[in-house]
PDB file of N, CA, C and O in Angstrom:
ATOM      1  N   MET A 192       2.251  -9.343  15.166  1.00 68.00           N
ATOM      2  CA  MET A 192       3.488  -9.754  14.550  1.00 68.00           C
ATOM      3  C   MET A 192       4.370  -8.538  14.279  1.00 68.00           C
ATOM      4  O   MET A 192       5.491  -8.474  14.732  1.00 68.00           O
ATOM      5  N   PHE A 193       3.847  -7.579  13.536  1.00 75.00           N
ATOM      6  CA  PHE A 193       4.579  -6.346  13.268  1.00 75.00           C
ATOM      7  C   PHE A 193       3.960  -5.219  14.071  1.00 75.00           C
ATOM      8  O   PHE A 193       2.758  -5.176  14.291  1.00 75.00           O
ATOM      9  N   LYS A 194       4.777  -4.288  14.498  1.00 86.00           N
ATOM     10  CA  LYS A 194       4.296  -3.115  15.220  1.00 86.00           C
ATOM     11  C   LYS A 194       3.674  -2.133  14.228  1.00 86.00           C
ATOM     12  O   LYS A 194       4.200  -1.940  13.136  1.00 86.00           O
ATOM     13  N   ASN A 195       2.558  -1.515  14.587  1.00 91.00           N
ATOM     14  CA  ASN A 195       1.934  -0.516  13.714  1.00 91.00           C
ATOM     15  C   ASN A 195       2.867   0.680  13.556  1.00 91.00           C
ATOM     16  O   ASN A 195       3.302   1.254  14.546  1.00 91.00           O
ATOM     17  N   ASN A 196       3.175   1.015  12.311  1.00 92.00           N
ATOM     18  CA  ASN A 196       4.026   2.165  12.047  1.00 92.00           C
ATOM     19  C   ASN A 196       3.480   3.035  10.918  1.00 92.00           C
ATOM     20  O   ASN A 196       4.163   3.915  10.441  1.00 92.00           O
ATOM     21  N   VAL A 197       2.258   2.767  10.502  1.00 94.00           N
ATOM     22  CA  VAL A 197       1.596   3.560   9.460  1.00 94.00           C
ATOM     23  C   VAL A 197       0.322   4.124  10.071  1.00 94.00           C
ATOM     24  O   VAL A 197      -0.517   3.385  10.560  1.00 94.00           O
ATOM     25  N   GLY A 198       0.173   5.431  10.048  1.00 91.00           N
ATOM     26  CA  GLY A 198      -1.002   6.015  10.675  1.00 91.00           C
ATOM     27  C   GLY A 198      -1.555   7.192   9.912  1.00 91.00           C
ATOM     28  O   GLY A 198      -0.893   7.781   9.071  1.00 91.00           O
ATOM     29  N   GLY A 199      -2.788   7.514  10.212  1.00 92.00           N
ATOM     30  CA  GLY A 199      -3.446   8.715   9.720  1.00 92.00           C
ATOM     31  C   GLY A 199      -3.506   8.861   8.216  1.00 92.00           C
ATOM     32  O   GLY A 199      -4.011   7.996   7.503  1.00 92.00           O
ATOM     33  N   ILE A 200      -2.977   9.983   7.759  1.00 94.00           N
ATOM     34  CA  ILE A 200      -3.034  10.324   6.335  1.00 94.00           C
ATOM     35  C   ILE A 200      -2.243   9.325   5.498  1.00 94.00           C
ATOM     36  O   ILE A 200      -2.647   8.995   4.377  1.00 94.00           O
ATOM     37  N   ASP A 201      -1.144   8.833   6.038  1.00 95.00           N
ATOM     38  CA  ASP A 201      -0.327   7.848   5.326  1.00 95.00           C
ATOM     39  C   ASP A 201      -1.135   6.585   5.031  1.00 95.00           C
ATOM     40  O   ASP A 201      -1.089   6.028   3.940  1.00 95.00           O
ATOM     41  N   LYS A 202      -1.911   6.144   6.006  1.00 95.00           N
ATOM     42  CA  LYS A 202      -2.740   4.946   5.857  1.00 95.00           C
ATOM     43  C   LYS A 202      -3.822   5.162   4.791  1.00 95.00           C
ATOM     44  O   LYS A 202      -4.028   4.315   3.924  1.00 95.00           O
ATOM     45  N   ILE A 203      -4.487   6.306   4.860  1.00 96.00           N
ATOM     46  CA  ILE A 203      -5.541   6.618   3.890  1.00 96.00           C
ATOM     47  C   ILE A 203      -4.965   6.736   2.484  1.00 96.00           C
ATOM     48  O   ILE A 203      -5.536   6.222   1.521  1.00 96.00           O
ATOM     49  N   ALA A 204      -3.818   7.384   2.368  1.00 97.00           N
ATOM     50  CA  ALA A 204      -3.182   7.544   1.055  1.00 97.00           C
ATOM     51  C   ALA A 204      -2.796   6.194   0.459  1.00 97.00           C
ATOM     52  O   ALA A 204      -2.971   5.958  -0.742  1.00 97.00           O
ATOM     53  N   ARG A 205      -2.274   5.299   1.274  1.00 96.00           N
ATOM     54  CA  ARG A 205      -1.904   3.973   0.782  1.00 96.00           C
ATOM     55  C   ARG A 205      -3.123   3.201   0.284  1.00 96.00           C
ATOM     56  O   ARG A 205      -3.067   2.546  -0.753  1.00 96.00           O
ATOM     57  N   ILE A 206      -4.214   3.268   1.022  1.00 97.00           N
ATOM     58  CA  ILE A 206      -5.430   2.553   0.623  1.00 97.00           C
ATOM     59  C   ILE A 206      -5.987   3.129  -0.675  1.00 97.00           C
ATOM     60  O   ILE A 206      -6.354   2.384  -1.589  1.00 97.00           O
ATOM     61  N   VAL A 207      -6.040   4.449  -0.781  1.00 98.00           N
ATOM     62  CA  VAL A 207      -6.574   5.093  -1.990  1.00 98.00           C
ATOM     63  C   VAL A 207      -5.698   4.775  -3.208  1.00 98.00           C
ATOM     64  O   VAL A 207      -6.210   4.421  -4.273  1.00 98.00           O
ATOM     65  N   VAL A 208      -4.389   4.877  -3.050  1.00 97.00           N
ATOM     66  CA  VAL A 208      -3.477   4.584  -4.175  1.00 97.00           C
ATOM     67  C   VAL A 208      -3.584   3.120  -4.571  1.00 97.00           C
ATOM     68  O   VAL A 208      -3.616   2.786  -5.760  1.00 97.00           O
ATOM     69  N   GLY A 209      -3.651   2.231  -3.593  1.00 96.00           N
ATOM     70  CA  GLY A 209      -3.778   0.802  -3.888  1.00 96.00           C
ATOM     71  C   GLY A 209      -5.052   0.495  -4.657  1.00 96.00           C
ATOM     72  O   GLY A 209      -5.028  -0.224  -5.664  1.00 96.00           O
ATOM     73  N   ILE A 210      -6.171   1.043  -4.208  1.00 96.00           N
ATOM     74  CA  ILE A 210      -7.444   0.817  -4.897  1.00 96.00           C
ATOM     75  C   ILE A 210      -7.417   1.424  -6.291  1.00 96.00           C
ATOM     76  O   ILE A 210      -7.917   0.827  -7.249  1.00 96.00           O
ATOM     77  N   ALA A 211      -6.816   2.599  -6.433  1.00 95.00           N
ATOM     78  CA  ALA A 211      -6.742   3.250  -7.748  1.00 95.00           C
ATOM     79  C   ALA A 211      -5.910   2.423  -8.734  1.00 95.00           C
ATOM     80  O   ALA A 211      -6.293   2.267  -9.899  1.00 95.00           O
ATOM     81  N   LEU A 212      -4.792   1.880  -8.278  1.00 92.00           N
ATOM     82  CA  LEU A 212      -3.963   1.067  -9.171  1.00 92.00           C
ATOM     83  C   LEU A 212      -4.658  -0.240  -9.552  1.00 92.00           C
ATOM     84  O   LEU A 212      -4.587  -0.678 -10.701  1.00 92.00           O
ATOM     85  N   ILE A 213      -5.329  -0.856  -8.592  1.00 91.00           N
ATOM     86  CA  ILE A 213      -6.061  -2.089  -8.898  1.00 91.00           C
ATOM     87  C   ILE A 213      -7.221  -1.798  -9.844  1.00 91.00           C
ATOM     88  O   ILE A 213      -7.481  -2.555 -10.781  1.00 91.00           O
ATOM     89  N   ALA A 214      -7.930  -0.688  -9.637  1.00 91.00           N
ATOM     90  CA  ALA A 214      -9.021  -0.308 -10.540  1.00 91.00           C
ATOM     91  C   ALA A 214      -8.484  -0.016 -11.935  1.00 91.00           C
ATOM     92  O   ALA A 214      -9.097  -0.398 -12.939  1.00 91.00           O
ATOM     93  N   ALA A 215      -7.333   0.635 -12.028  1.00 88.00           N
ATOM     94  CA  ALA A 215      -6.731   0.924 -13.330  1.00 88.00           C
ATOM     95  C   ALA A 215      -6.375  -0.368 -14.054  1.00 88.00           C
ATOM     96  O   ALA A 215      -6.498  -0.460 -15.276  1.00 88.00           O
ATOM     97  N   PHE A 216      -5.949  -1.375 -13.315  1.00 87.00           N
ATOM     98  CA  PHE A 216      -5.652  -2.675 -13.919  1.00 87.00           C
ATOM     99  C   PHE A 216      -6.900  -3.261 -14.577  1.00 87.00           C
ATOM    100  O   PHE A 216      -6.849  -3.753 -15.701  1.00 87.00           O
ATOM    101  N   PHE A 217      -8.033  -3.203 -13.877  1.00 87.00           N
ATOM    102  CA  PHE A 217      -9.255  -3.787 -14.411  1.00 87.00           C
ATOM    103  C   PHE A 217      -9.901  -2.923 -15.496  1.00 87.00           C
ATOM    104  O   PHE A 217     -10.651  -3.432 -16.320  1.00 87.00           O
ATOM    105  N   LEU A 218      -9.630  -1.625 -15.494  1.00 88.00           N
ATOM    106  CA  LEU A 218     -10.246  -0.743 -16.480  1.00 88.00           C
ATOM    107  C   LEU A 218      -9.462  -0.645 -17.786  1.00 88.00           C
ATOM    108  O   LEU A 218     -10.016  -0.206 -18.788  1.00 88.00           O
ATOM    109  N   THR A 219      -8.198  -1.016 -17.773  1.00 84.00           N
ATOM    110  CA  THR A 219      -7.400  -0.965 -18.999  1.00 84.00           C
ATOM    111  C   THR A 219      -7.453  -2.310 -19.694  1.00 84.00           C
ATOM    112  O   THR A 219      -7.546  -3.355 -19.062  1.00 84.00           O
ATOM    113  N   SER A 220      -7.405  -2.253 -20.997  1.00 74.00           N
ATOM    114  CA  SER A 220      -7.374  -3.498 -21.754  1.00 74.00           C
ATOM    115  C   SER A 220      -5.942  -3.754 -22.205  1.00 74.00           C
ATOM    116  O   SER A 220      -5.139  -2.851 -22.353  1.00 74.00           O
ATOM    117  N   GLY A 221      -5.631  -4.979 -22.418  1.00 69.00           N
ATOM    118  CA  GLY A 221      -4.275  -5.332 -22.821  1.00 69.00           C
ATOM    119  C   GLY A 221      -3.553  -6.056 -21.710  1.00 69.00           C
ATOM    120  O   GLY A 221      -3.830  -5.870 -20.543  1.00 69.00           O
ATOM    121  N   GLY A 222      -2.601  -6.866 -22.101  1.00 71.00           N
ATOM    122  CA  GLY A 222      -1.889  -7.689 -21.136  1.00 71.00           C
ATOM    123  C   GLY A 222      -0.661  -7.043 -20.549  1.00 71.00           C
ATOM    124  O   GLY A 222      -0.013  -7.616 -19.702  1.00 71.00           O
ATOM    125  N   SER A 223      -0.327  -5.839 -20.983  1.00 76.00           N
ATOM    126  CA  SER A 223       0.913  -5.237 -20.498  1.00 76.00           C
ATOM    127  C   SER A 223       0.729  -4.473 -19.195  1.00 76.00           C
ATOM    128  O   SER A 223       1.674  -3.872 -18.712  1.00 76.00           O
ATOM    129  N   MET A 224      -0.436  -4.477 -18.620  1.00 77.00           N
ATOM    130  CA  MET A 224      -0.695  -3.709 -17.409  1.00 77.00           C
ATOM    131  C   MET A 224      -0.782  -4.584 -16.158  1.00 77.00           C
ATOM    132  O   MET A 224      -1.359  -4.183 -15.157  1.00 77.00           O
ATOM    133  N   HIS A 225      -0.200  -5.769 -16.179  1.00 82.00           N
ATOM    134  CA  HIS A 225      -0.233  -6.640 -15.012  1.00 82.00           C
ATOM    135  C   HIS A 225       0.509  -6.027 -13.827  1.00 82.00           C
ATOM    136  O   HIS A 225       0.202  -6.316 -12.683  1.00 82.00           O
ATOM    137  N   TRP A 226       1.453  -5.183 -14.086  1.00 84.00           N
ATOM    138  CA  TRP A 226       2.228  -4.551 -13.018  1.00 84.00           C
ATOM    139  C   TRP A 226       1.367  -3.643 -12.154  1.00 84.00           C
ATOM    140  O   TRP A 226       1.654  -3.444 -10.984  1.00 84.00           O
ATOM    141  N   LEU A 227       0.271  -3.107 -12.711  1.00 84.00           N
ATOM    142  CA  LEU A 227      -0.614  -2.259 -11.914  1.00 84.00           C
ATOM    143  C   LEU A 227      -1.246  -3.038 -10.762  1.00 84.00           C
ATOM    144  O   LEU A 227      -1.334  -2.543  -9.644  1.00 84.00           O
ATOM    145  N   LEU A 228      -1.654  -4.262 -11.054  1.00 85.00           N
ATOM    146  CA  LEU A 228      -2.252  -5.090 -10.013  1.00 85.00           C
ATOM    147  C   LEU A 228      -1.210  -5.453  -8.969  1.00 85.00           C
ATOM    148  O   LEU A 228      -1.458  -5.350  -7.773  1.00 85.00           O
ATOM    149  N   LEU A 229      -0.041  -5.843  -9.420  1.00 87.00           N
ATOM    150  CA  LEU A 229       1.006  -6.238  -8.483  1.00 87.00           C
ATOM    151  C   LEU A 229       1.457  -5.081  -7.610  1.00 87.00           C
ATOM    152  O   LEU A 229       1.654  -5.229  -6.405  1.00 87.00           O
ATOM    153  N   ILE A 230       1.613  -3.910  -8.203  1.00 92.00           N
ATOM    154  CA  ILE A 230       2.047  -2.742  -7.436  1.00 92.00           C
ATOM    155  C   ILE A 230       0.911  -2.229  -6.552  1.00 92.00           C
ATOM    156  O   ILE A 230       1.156  -1.764  -5.444  1.00 92.00           O
ATOM    157  N   GLY A 231      -0.322  -2.325  -6.997  1.00 94.00           N
ATOM    158  CA  GLY A 231      -1.458  -1.828  -6.228  1.00 94.00           C
ATOM    159  C   GLY A 231      -1.765  -2.634  -4.984  1.00 94.00           C
ATOM    160  O   GLY A 231      -2.286  -2.100  -4.003  1.00 94.00           O
ATOM    161  N   VAL A 232      -1.423  -3.906  -4.995  1.00 95.00           N
ATOM    162  CA  VAL A 232      -1.705  -4.764  -3.845  1.00 95.00           C
ATOM    163  C   VAL A 232      -0.838  -4.375  -2.643  1.00 95.00           C
ATOM    164  O   VAL A 232      -1.299  -4.397  -1.506  1.00 95.00           O
ATOM    165  N   VAL A 233       0.399  -3.979  -2.895  1.00 95.00           N
ATOM    166  CA  VAL A 233       1.331  -3.676  -1.802  1.00 95.00           C
ATOM    167  C   VAL A 233       0.858  -2.502  -0.948  1.00 95.00           C
ATOM    168  O   VAL A 233       0.740  -2.648   0.283  1.00 95.00           O
ATOM    169  N   PRO A 234       0.566  -1.326  -1.525  1.00 96.00           N
ATOM    170  CA  PRO A 234       0.108  -0.241  -0.646  1.00 96.00           C
ATOM    171  C   PRO A 234      -1.256  -0.525  -0.012  1.00 96.00           C
ATOM    172  O   PRO A 234      -1.513  -0.085   1.112  1.00 96.00           O
ATOM    173  N   LEU A 235      -2.095  -1.270  -0.692  1.00 96.00           N
ATOM    174  CA  LEU A 235      -3.403  -1.606  -0.118  1.00 96.00           C
ATOM    175  C   LEU A 235      -3.231  -2.471   1.128  1.00 96.00           C
ATOM    176  O   LEU A 235      -3.818  -2.196   2.172  1.00 96.00           O
ATOM    177  N   ILE A 236      -2.404  -3.483   1.048  1.00 95.00           N
ATOM    178  CA  ILE A 236      -2.196  -4.374   2.191  1.00 95.00           C
ATOM    179  C   ILE A 236      -1.502  -3.645   3.337  1.00 95.00           C
ATOM    180  O   ILE A 236      -1.898  -3.780   4.492  1.00 95.00           O
ATOM    181  N   THR A 237      -0.478  -2.860   3.023  1.00 95.00           N
ATOM    182  CA  THR A 237       0.224  -2.149   4.098  1.00 95.00           C
ATOM    183  C   THR A 237      -0.673  -1.090   4.737  1.00 95.00           C
ATOM    184  O   THR A 237      -0.571  -0.850   5.935  1.00 95.00           O
ATOM    185  N   GLY A 238      -1.554  -0.490   3.959  1.00 95.00           N
ATOM    186  CA  GLY A 238      -2.487   0.486   4.514  1.00 95.00           C
ATOM    187  C   GLY A 238      -3.534  -0.161   5.399  1.00 95.00           C
ATOM    188  O   GLY A 238      -3.856   0.339   6.473  1.00 95.00           O
ATOM    189  N   LEU A 239      -4.066  -1.288   4.962  1.00 95.00           N
ATOM    190  CA  LEU A 239      -5.080  -1.978   5.757  1.00 95.00           C
ATOM    191  C   LEU A 239      -4.485  -2.603   7.011  1.00 95.00           C
ATOM    192  O   LEU A 239      -5.118  -2.607   8.067  1.00 95.00           O
ATOM    193  N   ALA A 240      -3.268  -3.115   6.905  1.00 93.00           N
ATOM    194  CA  ALA A 240      -2.624  -3.744   8.054  1.00 93.00           C
ATOM    195  C   ALA A 240      -2.076  -2.715   9.034  1.00 93.00           C
ATOM    196  O   ALA A 240      -1.908  -3.010  10.223  1.00 93.00           O
ATOM    197  N   GLY A 241      -1.742  -1.536   8.541  1.00 93.00           N
ATOM    198  CA  GLY A 241      -1.200  -0.499   9.413  1.00 93.00           C
ATOM    199  C   GLY A 241       0.278  -0.656   9.703  1.00 93.00           C
ATOM    200  O   GLY A 241       0.803  -0.027  10.605  1.00 93.00           O
ATOM    201  N   THR A 242       0.935  -1.502   8.946  1.00 93.00           N
ATOM    202  CA  THR A 242       2.359  -1.718   9.147  1.00 93.00           C
ATOM    203  C   THR A 242       3.080  -1.817   7.810  1.00 93.00           C
ATOM    204  O   THR A 242       2.515  -2.309   6.838  1.00 93.00           O
ATOM    205  N   CYS A 243       4.287  -1.300   7.766  1.00 92.00           N
ATOM    206  CA  CYS A 243       5.090  -1.328   6.550  1.00 92.00           C
ATOM    207  C   CYS A 243       6.470  -1.881   6.898  1.00 92.00           C
ATOM    208  O   CYS A 243       7.195  -1.274   7.700  1.00 92.00           O
ATOM    209  N   PRO A 244       6.847  -3.013   6.324  1.00 91.00           N
ATOM    210  CA  PRO A 244       8.161  -3.592   6.620  1.00 91.00           C
ATOM    211  C   PRO A 244       9.317  -2.656   6.260  1.00 91.00           C
ATOM    212  O   PRO A 244      10.310  -2.608   6.986  1.00 91.00           O
ATOM    213  N   LEU A 245       9.187  -1.906   5.187  1.00 92.00           N
ATOM    214  CA  LEU A 245      10.243  -0.975   4.808  1.00 92.00           C
ATOM    215  C   LEU A 245      10.401   0.136   5.849  1.00 92.00           C
ATOM    216  O   LEU A 245      11.520   0.524   6.185  1.00 92.00           O
ATOM    217  N   TYR A 246       9.278   0.617   6.383  1.00 91.00           N
ATOM    218  CA  TYR A 246       9.339   1.625   7.448  1.00 91.00           C
ATOM    219  C   TYR A 246      10.064   1.054   8.669  1.00 91.00           C
ATOM    220  O   TYR A 246      10.802   1.761   9.343  1.00 91.00           O
ATOM    221  N   SER A 247       9.834  -0.217   8.985  1.00 89.00           N
ATOM    222  CA  SER A 247      10.500  -0.839  10.121  1.00 89.00           C
ATOM    223  C   SER A 247      12.005  -0.900   9.915  1.00 89.00           C
ATOM    224  O   SER A 247      12.770  -0.648  10.846  1.00 89.00           O
ATOM    225  N   ILE A 248      12.431  -1.217   8.707  1.00 91.00           N
ATOM    226  CA  ILE A 248      13.858  -1.309   8.404  1.00 91.00           C
ATOM    227  C   ILE A 248      14.515   0.061   8.499  1.00 91.00           C
ATOM    228  O   ILE A 248      15.588   0.212   9.082  1.00 91.00           O
ATOM    229  N   VAL A 249      13.864   1.077   7.941  1.00 94.00           N
ATOM    230  CA  VAL A 249      14.432   2.428   7.887  1.00 94.00           C
ATOM    231  C   VAL A 249      14.253   3.154   9.237  1.00 94.00           C
ATOM    232  O   VAL A 249      15.018   4.050   9.558  1.00 94.00           O
ATOM    233  N   GLY A 250      13.247   2.769  10.004  1.00 91.00           N
ATOM    234  CA  GLY A 250      13.021   3.395  11.310  1.00 91.00           C
ATOM    235  C   GLY A 250      12.022   4.537  11.273  1.00 91.00           C
ATOM    236  O   GLY A 250      12.036   5.407  12.142  1.00 91.00           O
ATOM    237  N   ILE A 251      11.132   4.535  10.286  1.00 91.00           N
ATOM    238  CA  ILE A 251      10.112   5.575  10.157  1.00 91.00           C
ATOM    239  C   ILE A 251       8.846   5.118  10.864  1.00 91.00           C
ATOM    240  O   ILE A 251       8.481   3.938  10.803  1.00 91.00           O
ATOM    241  N   ASN A 252       8.162   6.034  11.524  1.00 93.00           N
ATOM    242  CA  ASN A 252       6.905   5.728  12.197  1.00 93.00           C
ATOM    243  C   ASN A 252       5.979   6.931  12.046  1.00 93.00           C
ATOM    244  O   ASN A 252       6.247   7.990  12.584  1.00 93.00           O
ATOM    245  N   THR A 253       4.887   6.758  11.302  1.00 92.00           N
ATOM    246  CA  THR A 253       3.913   7.846  11.125  1.00 92.00           C
ATOM    247  C   THR A 253       2.692   7.660  12.017  1.00 92.00           C
ATOM    248  O   THR A 253       1.771   8.459  11.981  1.00 92.00           O
ATOM    249  N   CYS A 254       2.679   6.596  12.800  1.00 89.00           N
ATOM    250  CA  CYS A 254       1.576   6.325  13.734  1.00 89.00           C
ATOM    251  C   CYS A 254       1.804   7.148  15.000  1.00 89.00           C
ATOM    252  O   CYS A 254       2.891   7.187  15.545  1.00 89.00           O
ATOM    253  N   LYS A 255       0.760   7.813  15.489  1.00 85.00           N
ATOM    254  CA  LYS A 255       0.896   8.725  16.621  1.00 85.00           C
ATOM    255  C   LYS A 255       0.632   8.050  17.953  1.00 85.00           C
ATOM    256  O   LYS A 255       0.212   8.679  18.888  1.00 85.00           O
ATOM    257  N   LYS A 256       0.873   6.765  18.064  1.00 68.00           N
ATOM    258  CA  LYS A 256       0.663   6.060  19.340  1.00 68.00           C
ATOM    259  C   LYS A 256       1.818   6.271  20.260  1.00 68.00           C
ATOM    260  O   LYS A 256       2.935   6.253  19.967  1.00 68.00           O
TER     261      LYS A 256
END
């Protein structure tokens, strides 16, 4: 559906940041940290999928294919 435009270090960084934000959501107590889960899902999904819609709009490609 989407062309791969996320590669290498960018992909790894997105996955690590996504997992860290989701873990921070579960490790913190209180209801005001729901944004961590919502924000953490986006880089995790784009890293795992290898495509970023914003990169497509702007014309950035970090994939070395």
